[in-house]
Short mmCIF file of C-alpha atoms in Angstrom, two decimals:
data_model
loop_
_atom_site.label_atom_id
_atom_site.label_comp_id
_atom_site.label_asym_id
_atom_site.label_seq_id
_atom_site.Cartn_x
_atom_site.Cartn_y
_atom_site.Cartn_z
CA UNK C 1 -18.74 -9.57 -52.48
CA UNK C 2 -19.67 -6.08 -51.26
CA UNK C 3 -16.97 -3.81 -52.71
CA UNK C 4 -14.99 -1.46 -50.53
CA UNK C 5 -15.49 1.33 -53.07
CA UNK C 6 -17.64 1.98 -56.13
CA UNK C 7 -16.86 5.20 -58.07
CA UNK C 8 -19.74 7.69 -57.82
CA UNK C 9 -22.17 7.87 -60.73
CA UNK C 10 -25.20 10.16 -60.71
CA UNK C 11 -26.46 9.24 -64.20
CA UNK C 12 -25.96 12.47 -66.16
CA UNK C 13 -22.19 12.24 -66.62
CA UNK C 14 -22.30 10.97 -70.21
CA UNK C 15 -24.69 13.75 -71.22
CA UNK C 16 -22.12 16.32 -70.16
CA UNK C 17 -19.22 14.39 -71.73
CA UNK C 18 -21.17 14.30 -75.01
CA UNK C 19 -21.71 18.05 -74.74
CA UNK C 20 -17.95 18.55 -74.29
CA UNK C 21 -17.33 16.58 -77.47
CA UNK C 22 -19.96 18.58 -79.35
CA UNK C 23 -18.25 21.78 -78.21
CA UNK C 24 -15.21 20.71 -80.28
CA UNK C 25 -13.07 21.54 -77.26
CA UNK C 26 -11.78 18.49 -75.43
CA UNK C 27 -8.37 19.70 -74.21
CA UNK C 28 -7.96 21.56 -70.94
CA UNK C 29 -9.46 24.86 -69.79
CA UNK C 30 -12.62 24.69 -71.87
CA UNK C 31 -16.14 25.56 -70.73
CA UNK C 32 -16.56 22.62 -68.35
CA UNK C 33 -13.21 23.21 -66.65
CA UNK C 34 -14.25 26.81 -66.06
CA UNK C 35 -17.67 25.69 -64.79
CA UNK C 36 -16.00 23.37 -62.26
CA UNK C 37 -13.58 26.09 -61.13
CA UNK C 38 -16.44 28.54 -60.66
CA UNK C 39 -18.64 26.02 -58.84
CA UNK C 40 -15.85 25.19 -56.38
CA UNK C 41 -15.01 28.86 -55.83
CA UNK C 42 -18.63 29.82 -55.20
CA UNK C 43 -19.55 26.83 -53.06
CA UNK C 44 -16.51 26.97 -50.79
CA UNK C 45 -15.74 30.70 -50.82
CA UNK C 46 -12.36 30.09 -52.41
CA UNK C 47 -10.47 33.05 -53.87
CA UNK C 48 -9.16 31.01 -56.82
CA UNK C 49 -9.57 27.38 -57.91
CA UNK C 50 -7.75 25.69 -60.77
CA UNK C 51 -8.74 22.18 -61.83
CA UNK C 52 -5.73 19.86 -62.22
CA UNK C 53 -4.97 16.41 -63.55
CA UNK C 54 -4.86 14.94 -60.03
CA UNK C 55 -4.64 15.73 -56.35
CA UNK C 56 -0.96 14.84 -56.69
CA UNK C 57 -0.29 17.51 -59.31
CA UNK C 58 -2.25 20.04 -57.24
CA UNK C 59 0.18 19.31 -54.40
CA UNK C 60 3.12 19.58 -56.79
CA UNK C 61 1.92 23.01 -57.93
CA UNK C 62 1.53 24.15 -54.32
CA UNK C 63 5.04 22.94 -53.50
CA UNK C 64 6.51 24.77 -56.50
CA UNK C 65 4.71 28.02 -55.70
CA UNK C 66 6.14 27.82 -52.17
CA UNK C 67 9.58 28.27 -53.82
CA UNK C 68 11.19 25.39 -51.96
CA UNK C 69 14.91 24.89 -52.48
CA UNK C 70 17.19 21.91 -51.74
CA UNK C 71 17.67 21.71 -47.98
CA UNK C 72 14.40 23.40 -47.10
CA UNK C 73 12.20 21.38 -44.74
CA UNK C 74 8.51 20.52 -44.82
CA UNK C 75 6.64 19.25 -41.76
CA UNK C 76 3.94 16.67 -42.44
CA UNK C 77 2.37 13.53 -40.96
CA UNK C 78 3.79 10.11 -41.77
CA UNK C 79 0.32 8.59 -41.85
CA UNK C 80 -0.67 9.79 -45.30
CA UNK C 81 -0.50 8.81 -48.97
CA UNK C 82 2.82 9.02 -50.80
CA UNK C 83 1.59 11.97 -52.92
CA UNK C 84 1.62 14.22 -49.86
CA UNK C 85 5.35 13.60 -49.55
CA UNK C 86 6.50 13.22 -53.15
CA UNK C 87 5.19 16.65 -54.14
CA UNK C 88 7.64 18.27 -51.75
CA UNK C 89 10.48 15.87 -52.53
CA UNK C 90 10.18 16.77 -56.23
CA UNK C 91 10.53 20.42 -55.22
CA UNK C 92 13.79 19.56 -53.47
CA UNK C 93 12.67 19.62 -49.84
CA UNK C 94 13.57 17.41 -46.92
CA UNK C 95 10.62 15.77 -45.17
CA UNK C 96 10.17 16.07 -41.40
CA UNK C 97 7.49 13.68 -40.16
CA UNK C 98 5.64 14.19 -36.88
CA UNK C 99 3.25 11.98 -34.94
CA UNK C 100 -0.52 11.86 -35.37
CA UNK C 101 -3.41 12.26 -32.96
CA UNK C 102 -5.00 8.86 -32.30
CA UNK C 103 -8.55 10.24 -32.21
CA UNK C 104 -8.56 11.64 -35.78
CA UNK C 105 -5.31 10.23 -37.25
CA UNK C 106 -4.46 13.80 -38.28
CA UNK C 107 -1.15 15.52 -37.66
CA UNK C 108 -0.68 16.25 -33.94
CA UNK C 109 -0.63 20.03 -33.85
CA UNK C 110 1.13 19.98 -30.48
CA UNK C 111 4.18 18.27 -32.03
CA UNK C 112 4.72 20.69 -34.92
CA UNK C 113 6.54 23.51 -33.18
CA UNK C 114 9.25 21.23 -31.79
CA UNK C 115 9.99 20.07 -35.34
CA UNK C 116 10.60 23.58 -36.69
CA UNK C 117 14.17 24.59 -37.55
CA UNK C 118 15.65 27.56 -39.39
CA UNK C 119 15.23 25.49 -42.58
CA UNK C 120 11.49 24.88 -42.18
CA UNK C 121 9.41 26.51 -44.91
CA UNK C 122 6.06 24.67 -45.04
CA UNK C 123 3.60 22.82 -42.82
CA UNK C 124 1.45 20.34 -44.72
CA UNK C 125 -1.80 19.40 -42.95
CA UNK C 126 -3.56 16.34 -44.36
CA UNK C 127 -7.23 16.10 -43.34
CA UNK C 128 -7.68 12.37 -42.82
CA UNK C 129 -11.11 10.91 -43.67
CA UNK C 130 -12.42 14.41 -44.33
CA UNK C 131 -12.10 15.41 -40.66
CA UNK C 132 -10.22 18.68 -40.20
CA UNK C 133 -6.85 19.10 -38.55
CA UNK C 134 -6.71 21.66 -35.72
CA UNK C 135 -6.23 24.52 -38.17
CA UNK C 136 -6.39 27.46 -35.74
CA UNK C 137 -3.32 26.16 -33.93
CA UNK C 138 -1.51 25.26 -37.16
CA UNK C 139 -2.16 28.66 -38.72
CA UNK C 140 -1.00 30.42 -35.54
CA UNK C 141 2.26 28.44 -35.56
CA UNK C 142 2.78 29.24 -39.24
CA UNK C 143 2.14 32.94 -38.69
CA UNK C 144 4.56 33.18 -35.78
CA UNK C 145 7.32 31.36 -37.67
CA UNK C 146 6.71 32.82 -41.13
CA UNK C 147 5.76 29.49 -42.72
CA UNK C 148 3.44 28.55 -45.55
CA UNK C 149 0.58 26.10 -44.91
CA UNK C 150 -0.52 23.60 -47.56
CA UNK C 151 -3.75 21.71 -46.89
CA UNK C 152 -3.88 18.24 -48.36
CA UNK C 153 -7.67 18.20 -48.52
CA UNK C 154 -7.80 15.33 -51.01
CA UNK C 155 -10.37 13.61 -48.80
CA UNK C 156 -12.04 16.78 -47.57
CA UNK C 157 -14.33 18.11 -50.32
CA UNK C 158 -17.51 19.38 -48.57
CA UNK C 159 -15.95 19.22 -45.08
CA UNK C 160 -15.53 22.31 -42.93
CA UNK C 161 -13.57 23.58 -39.92
CA UNK C 162 -15.38 26.19 -37.83
CA UNK C 163 -17.49 27.08 -40.84
CA UNK C 164 -14.61 27.32 -43.32
CA UNK C 165 -14.27 24.84 -46.16
CA UNK C 166 -11.22 22.60 -45.96
CA UNK C 167 -8.68 23.70 -48.53
CA UNK C 168 -9.49 27.40 -48.10
CA UNK C 169 -7.81 27.97 -44.73
CA UNK C 170 -4.11 27.52 -45.52
CA UNK C 171 -2.12 29.34 -48.19
CA UNK C 172 -2.93 26.54 -50.63
CA UNK C 173 -5.44 23.70 -50.61
CA UNK C 174 -5.47 20.55 -52.72
CA UNK C 175 -8.51 18.47 -53.65
CA UNK C 176 -8.62 15.05 -55.30
CA UNK C 177 -11.26 13.78 -57.70
CA UNK C 178 -9.82 10.29 -58.03
CA UNK C 179 -12.28 7.41 -58.42
CA UNK C 180 -11.95 6.63 -54.71
CA UNK C 181 -13.10 10.11 -53.66
CA UNK C 182 -16.60 11.41 -52.93
CA UNK C 183 -16.70 13.23 -56.28
CA UNK C 184 -14.77 11.84 -59.21
CA UNK C 185 -13.55 12.53 -62.71
CA UNK C 186 -11.53 9.29 -62.81
CA UNK C 187 -8.24 11.08 -62.25
CA UNK C 188 -8.28 14.74 -61.29
CA UNK C 189 -7.86 17.35 -58.61
CA UNK C 190 -7.88 21.07 -57.88
CA UNK C 191 -5.56 23.69 -56.45
CA UNK C 192 -7.13 26.31 -54.17
CA UNK C 193 -5.26 29.59 -53.70
CA UNK C 194 -5.96 31.94 -50.79
CA UNK C 195 -3.86 34.97 -51.79
CA UNK C 196 -4.45 36.48 -55.27
CA UNK C 197 -0.77 37.37 -55.56
CA UNK C 198 -0.13 33.71 -56.47
CA UNK C 199 -2.83 33.42 -59.13
CA UNK C 200 -0.70 34.36 -62.12
CA UNK C 201 2.21 32.16 -61.01
CA UNK C 202 -0.15 29.21 -60.69
CA UNK C 203 -1.67 29.82 -64.13
CA UNK C 204 1.79 29.94 -65.69
CA UNK C 205 2.85 26.73 -63.96
CA UNK C 206 -0.31 25.01 -65.11
CA UNK C 207 0.07 26.19 -68.73
CA UNK C 208 3.52 24.76 -69.48
CA UNK C 209 5.28 27.91 -68.27
CA UNK C 210 3.41 30.26 -70.61
CA UNK C 211 1.16 33.25 -69.98
CA UNK C 212 -1.54 31.70 -72.19
CA UNK C 213 -4.28 32.38 -69.59
CA UNK C 214 -3.60 36.14 -69.80
CA UNK C 215 -3.73 35.95 -73.60
CA UNK C 216 -7.16 34.33 -73.56
CA UNK C 217 -8.40 37.03 -71.19
CA UNK C 218 -7.14 39.67 -73.60
CA UNK C 219 -4.54 41.00 -71.15
CA UNK C 220 -1.66 40.45 -73.62
CA UNK C 221 -1.71 40.43 -77.43
CA UNK C 222 0.30 37.20 -77.66
CA UNK C 223 1.46 34.56 -75.26
CA UNK C 224 4.96 33.26 -74.73
CA UNK C 225 7.13 31.11 -72.49
CA UNK C 226 7.83 33.09 -69.31
CA UNK C 227 8.76 30.54 -66.57
CA UNK C 228 9.04 26.85 -65.82
CA UNK C 229 5.85 24.81 -65.70
CA UNK C 230 4.12 21.70 -66.87
CA UNK C 231 0.77 20.53 -68.24
CA UNK C 232 -1.54 20.27 -65.26
CA UNK C 233 -4.79 20.78 -67.20
CA UNK C 234 -7.30 17.92 -67.20
CA UNK C 235 -9.25 16.97 -70.31
CA UNK C 236 -12.58 18.72 -70.86
CA UNK C 237 -14.24 15.31 -70.95
CA UNK C 238 -13.01 14.58 -67.45
CA UNK C 239 -14.14 18.01 -66.29
CA UNK C 240 -17.57 17.46 -67.83
CA UNK C 241 -17.87 14.15 -65.97
CA UNK C 242 -17.00 15.89 -62.70
CA UNK C 243 -19.37 18.81 -63.32
CA UNK C 244 -22.33 16.45 -63.47
CA UNK C 245 -21.44 15.25 -59.97
CA UNK C 246 -20.79 18.69 -58.53
CA UNK C 247 -24.33 19.65 -59.50
CA UNK C 248 -25.49 16.72 -57.32
CA UNK C 249 -22.97 17.35 -54.53
CA UNK C 250 -25.51 17.57 -51.74
CA UNK C 251 -27.31 14.41 -52.82
CA UNK C 252 -24.02 12.50 -52.84
CA UNK C 253 -22.98 13.98 -49.50
CA UNK C 254 -26.29 13.16 -47.79
CA UNK C 255 -26.25 9.62 -49.14
CA UNK C 256 -22.77 8.97 -47.78
CA UNK C 257 -23.60 10.57 -44.43
CA UNK C 258 -26.61 8.24 -44.08
CA UNK C 259 -24.34 5.21 -44.38
CA UNK C 260 -21.71 6.72 -42.06
CA UNK C 261 -24.30 7.52 -39.40
CA UNK C 262 -25.85 4.05 -39.66
CA UNK C 263 -22.45 2.48 -39.06
CA UNK C 264 -21.71 4.76 -36.12
CA UNK C 265 -25.03 4.02 -34.45
CA UNK C 266 -24.66 0.27 -34.99
CA UNK C 267 -21.10 0.10 -33.65
CA UNK C 268 -21.39 2.52 -30.72
CA UNK C 269 -22.20 -0.40 -28.35
CA UNK C 270 -18.99 -2.13 -29.46
CA UNK C 271 -17.00 0.93 -28.50
CA UNK C 272 -18.80 1.16 -25.16
CA UNK C 273 -17.91 -2.49 -24.54
CA UNK C 274 -14.24 -1.80 -25.30
CA UNK C 275 -14.21 -3.93 -28.47
CA UNK C 276 -13.38 -1.18 -30.99
CA UNK C 277 -12.62 2.50 -31.27
CA UNK C 278 -14.70 4.73 -33.57
CA UNK C 279 -13.75 7.95 -35.39
CA UNK C 280 -13.78 11.15 -33.35
CA UNK C 281 -15.32 14.40 -34.57
CA UNK C 282 -13.70 17.33 -32.72
CA UNK C 283 -15.81 20.37 -31.98
CA UNK C 284 -16.13 22.64 -35.00
CA UNK C 285 -15.50 19.88 -37.53
CA UNK C 286 -18.18 18.96 -40.06
CA UNK C 287 -17.12 15.93 -42.09
CA UNK C 288 -18.14 14.58 -45.50
CA UNK C 289 -18.39 10.85 -44.71
CA UNK C 290 -15.35 10.15 -46.86
CA UNK C 291 -14.62 6.95 -44.96
CA UNK C 292 -15.69 4.96 -41.93
CA UNK C 293 -12.94 3.32 -39.93
CA UNK C 294 -12.74 1.10 -36.88
CA UNK C 295 -9.74 0.34 -34.74
CA UNK C 296 -9.25 -3.18 -33.44
CA UNK C 297 -6.97 -4.06 -30.53
CA UNK C 298 -3.89 -4.93 -32.56
CA UNK C 299 -2.58 -6.07 -35.94
CA UNK C 300 -3.35 -9.74 -35.24
CA UNK C 301 -6.99 -9.03 -34.43
CA UNK C 302 -7.34 -6.72 -37.41
CA UNK C 303 -6.01 -9.39 -39.76
CA UNK C 304 -8.53 -11.90 -38.41
CA UNK C 305 -11.30 -9.32 -38.64
CA UNK C 306 -10.62 -8.50 -42.30
CA UNK C 307 -10.59 -12.22 -43.14
CA UNK C 308 -13.85 -12.72 -41.23
CA UNK C 309 -15.54 -9.98 -43.25
CA UNK C 310 -14.18 -11.41 -46.49
CA UNK C 311 -15.56 -14.81 -45.56
CA UNK C 312 -18.93 -13.08 -45.12
CA UNK C 313 -18.80 -11.37 -48.51
CA UNK C 314 -17.58 -7.96 -47.34
CA UNK C 315 -14.36 -6.35 -48.58
CA UNK C 316 -12.74 -4.23 -45.85
CA UNK C 317 -9.21 -2.86 -46.10
CA UNK C 318 -6.51 -1.33 -43.94
CA UNK C 319 -4.79 1.91 -44.94
CA UNK C 320 -1.40 3.61 -45.11
CA UNK C 321 1.89 2.05 -44.14
CA UNK C 322 3.60 4.97 -42.34
CA UNK C 323 5.82 6.84 -44.80
CA UNK C 324 8.73 7.29 -42.42
CA UNK C 325 9.27 3.52 -42.36
CA UNK C 326 9.07 3.14 -46.18
CA UNK C 327 12.26 3.00 -48.29
CA UNK C 328 11.60 6.44 -49.80
CA UNK C 329 10.70 7.88 -46.40
CA UNK C 330 14.03 6.72 -44.98
CA UNK C 331 15.77 8.28 -47.97
CA UNK C 332 14.02 11.64 -48.09
CA UNK C 333 12.93 12.32 -44.52
CA UNK C 334 13.33 12.01 -40.77
CA UNK C 335 10.86 11.53 -37.93
CA UNK C 336 10.82 14.35 -35.40
CA UNK C 337 10.15 13.31 -31.83
CA UNK C 338 8.74 9.94 -30.85
CA UNK C 339 6.50 7.69 -32.94
CA UNK C 340 3.98 7.07 -30.19
CA UNK C 341 0.83 6.61 -32.28
CA UNK C 342 1.60 6.62 -36.01
CA UNK C 343 2.76 3.02 -36.40
CA UNK C 344 0.69 1.52 -33.59
CA UNK C 345 -2.58 3.10 -34.67
CA UNK C 346 -2.00 2.39 -38.38
CA UNK C 347 -1.76 -1.34 -37.55
CA UNK C 348 -5.17 -1.31 -35.82
CA UNK C 349 -7.22 0.67 -38.34
CA UNK C 350 -9.59 -0.92 -40.85
CA UNK C 351 -11.95 0.76 -43.31
CA UNK C 352 -15.45 -0.47 -44.13
CA UNK C 353 -17.30 -0.23 -47.46
CA UNK C 354 -18.67 3.28 -47.94
CA UNK C 355 -19.68 4.87 -51.22
CA UNK C 356 -22.50 6.78 -52.91
CA UNK C 357 -25.30 4.35 -53.68
CA UNK C 358 -24.42 1.78 -51.03
CA UNK C 359 -27.79 0.08 -50.57
CA UNK C 360 -29.44 -0.31 -47.21
CA UNK C 361 -29.39 -4.07 -47.73
CA UNK C 362 -25.64 -4.14 -48.34
CA UNK C 363 -25.04 -1.73 -45.48
CA UNK C 364 -26.96 -4.01 -43.13
CA UNK C 365 -24.94 -6.97 -44.35
CA UNK C 366 -21.76 -5.10 -43.45
CA UNK C 367 -23.16 -4.28 -40.01
CA UNK C 368 -24.22 -7.88 -39.33
CA UNK C 369 -20.85 -9.18 -40.48
CA UNK C 370 -18.97 -6.80 -38.21
CA UNK C 371 -21.11 -7.59 -35.19
CA UNK C 372 -20.83 -11.34 -35.76
CA UNK C 373 -17.03 -11.19 -35.33
CA UNK C 374 -17.54 -10.92 -31.56
CA UNK C 375 -20.22 -13.60 -31.27
#
């Protein structure tokens, strides 16, 4: 069976993990954590990056720094992972879901303004499959209404929008380094901060509510508990594992893009024949080949298609069940406007195997299996 995902492995990870152990510093914020932070800042032009235990906790930190209070509202897409929503629920906010664009499955920027009320505080833009939301429009709306923008760029490491790295455009950006992502530390993530005025608050949150980071920089002679917070620091061993992959970021990215492009070229005739729909890449968007999806005609055809691929030794999977229809979504949120595309499109979408190191032989097997469904 050709797996849907295989966690990335470049071959030097254990060397760096061993070095972390030899440093006698395996808790958070050691040399490898700092190396990862610096690499991400330099590569993506980010003002400040803090490695976290997950993309989820990066989102939680962003939500807390936005100073949300019970009754405040956050606008977000329903077609996303639960973490996008739970981070804001934990901060006390009410969720306001809006429809997606069918071409990218990203939040429909034209539906956001109608969902804004006097209680709205944040717009959360999730960049699906590493393809950017229409950030110019979203940032303009936020500016005019005095709102914060949080980018859920969990899938967007190495992607750009009009030359800007995803995660660096909004007030806060959140990466994920889960095993399903392009670059992995098993479980991990990062918070990106645009405005330096939030740096100290983020450090305190991340260090259990203490000003420990200032102490280690020599800015205070002792550290103490100054605010609420939690432990959002990943282990040095996890950071060392990730650092090995960041040093090979371009090799991983190019490898994934080769598979993505091969799929697109092979399936373009299917789209032209009206059999499937392929991902769209709006002008100004450079993606990272995080995933390759197809849309079938309906749920029934998709179910048969997934079974067909499984019978041919290929594991393909669907994706999110829209959050607004989930028990927690009904409890914590509302859908603004009409659900024209979210549910319908989610029932048609299927994802094909795509990971670093996918062999040409396996990739061709996937292509043949897909094409044979219509023979």
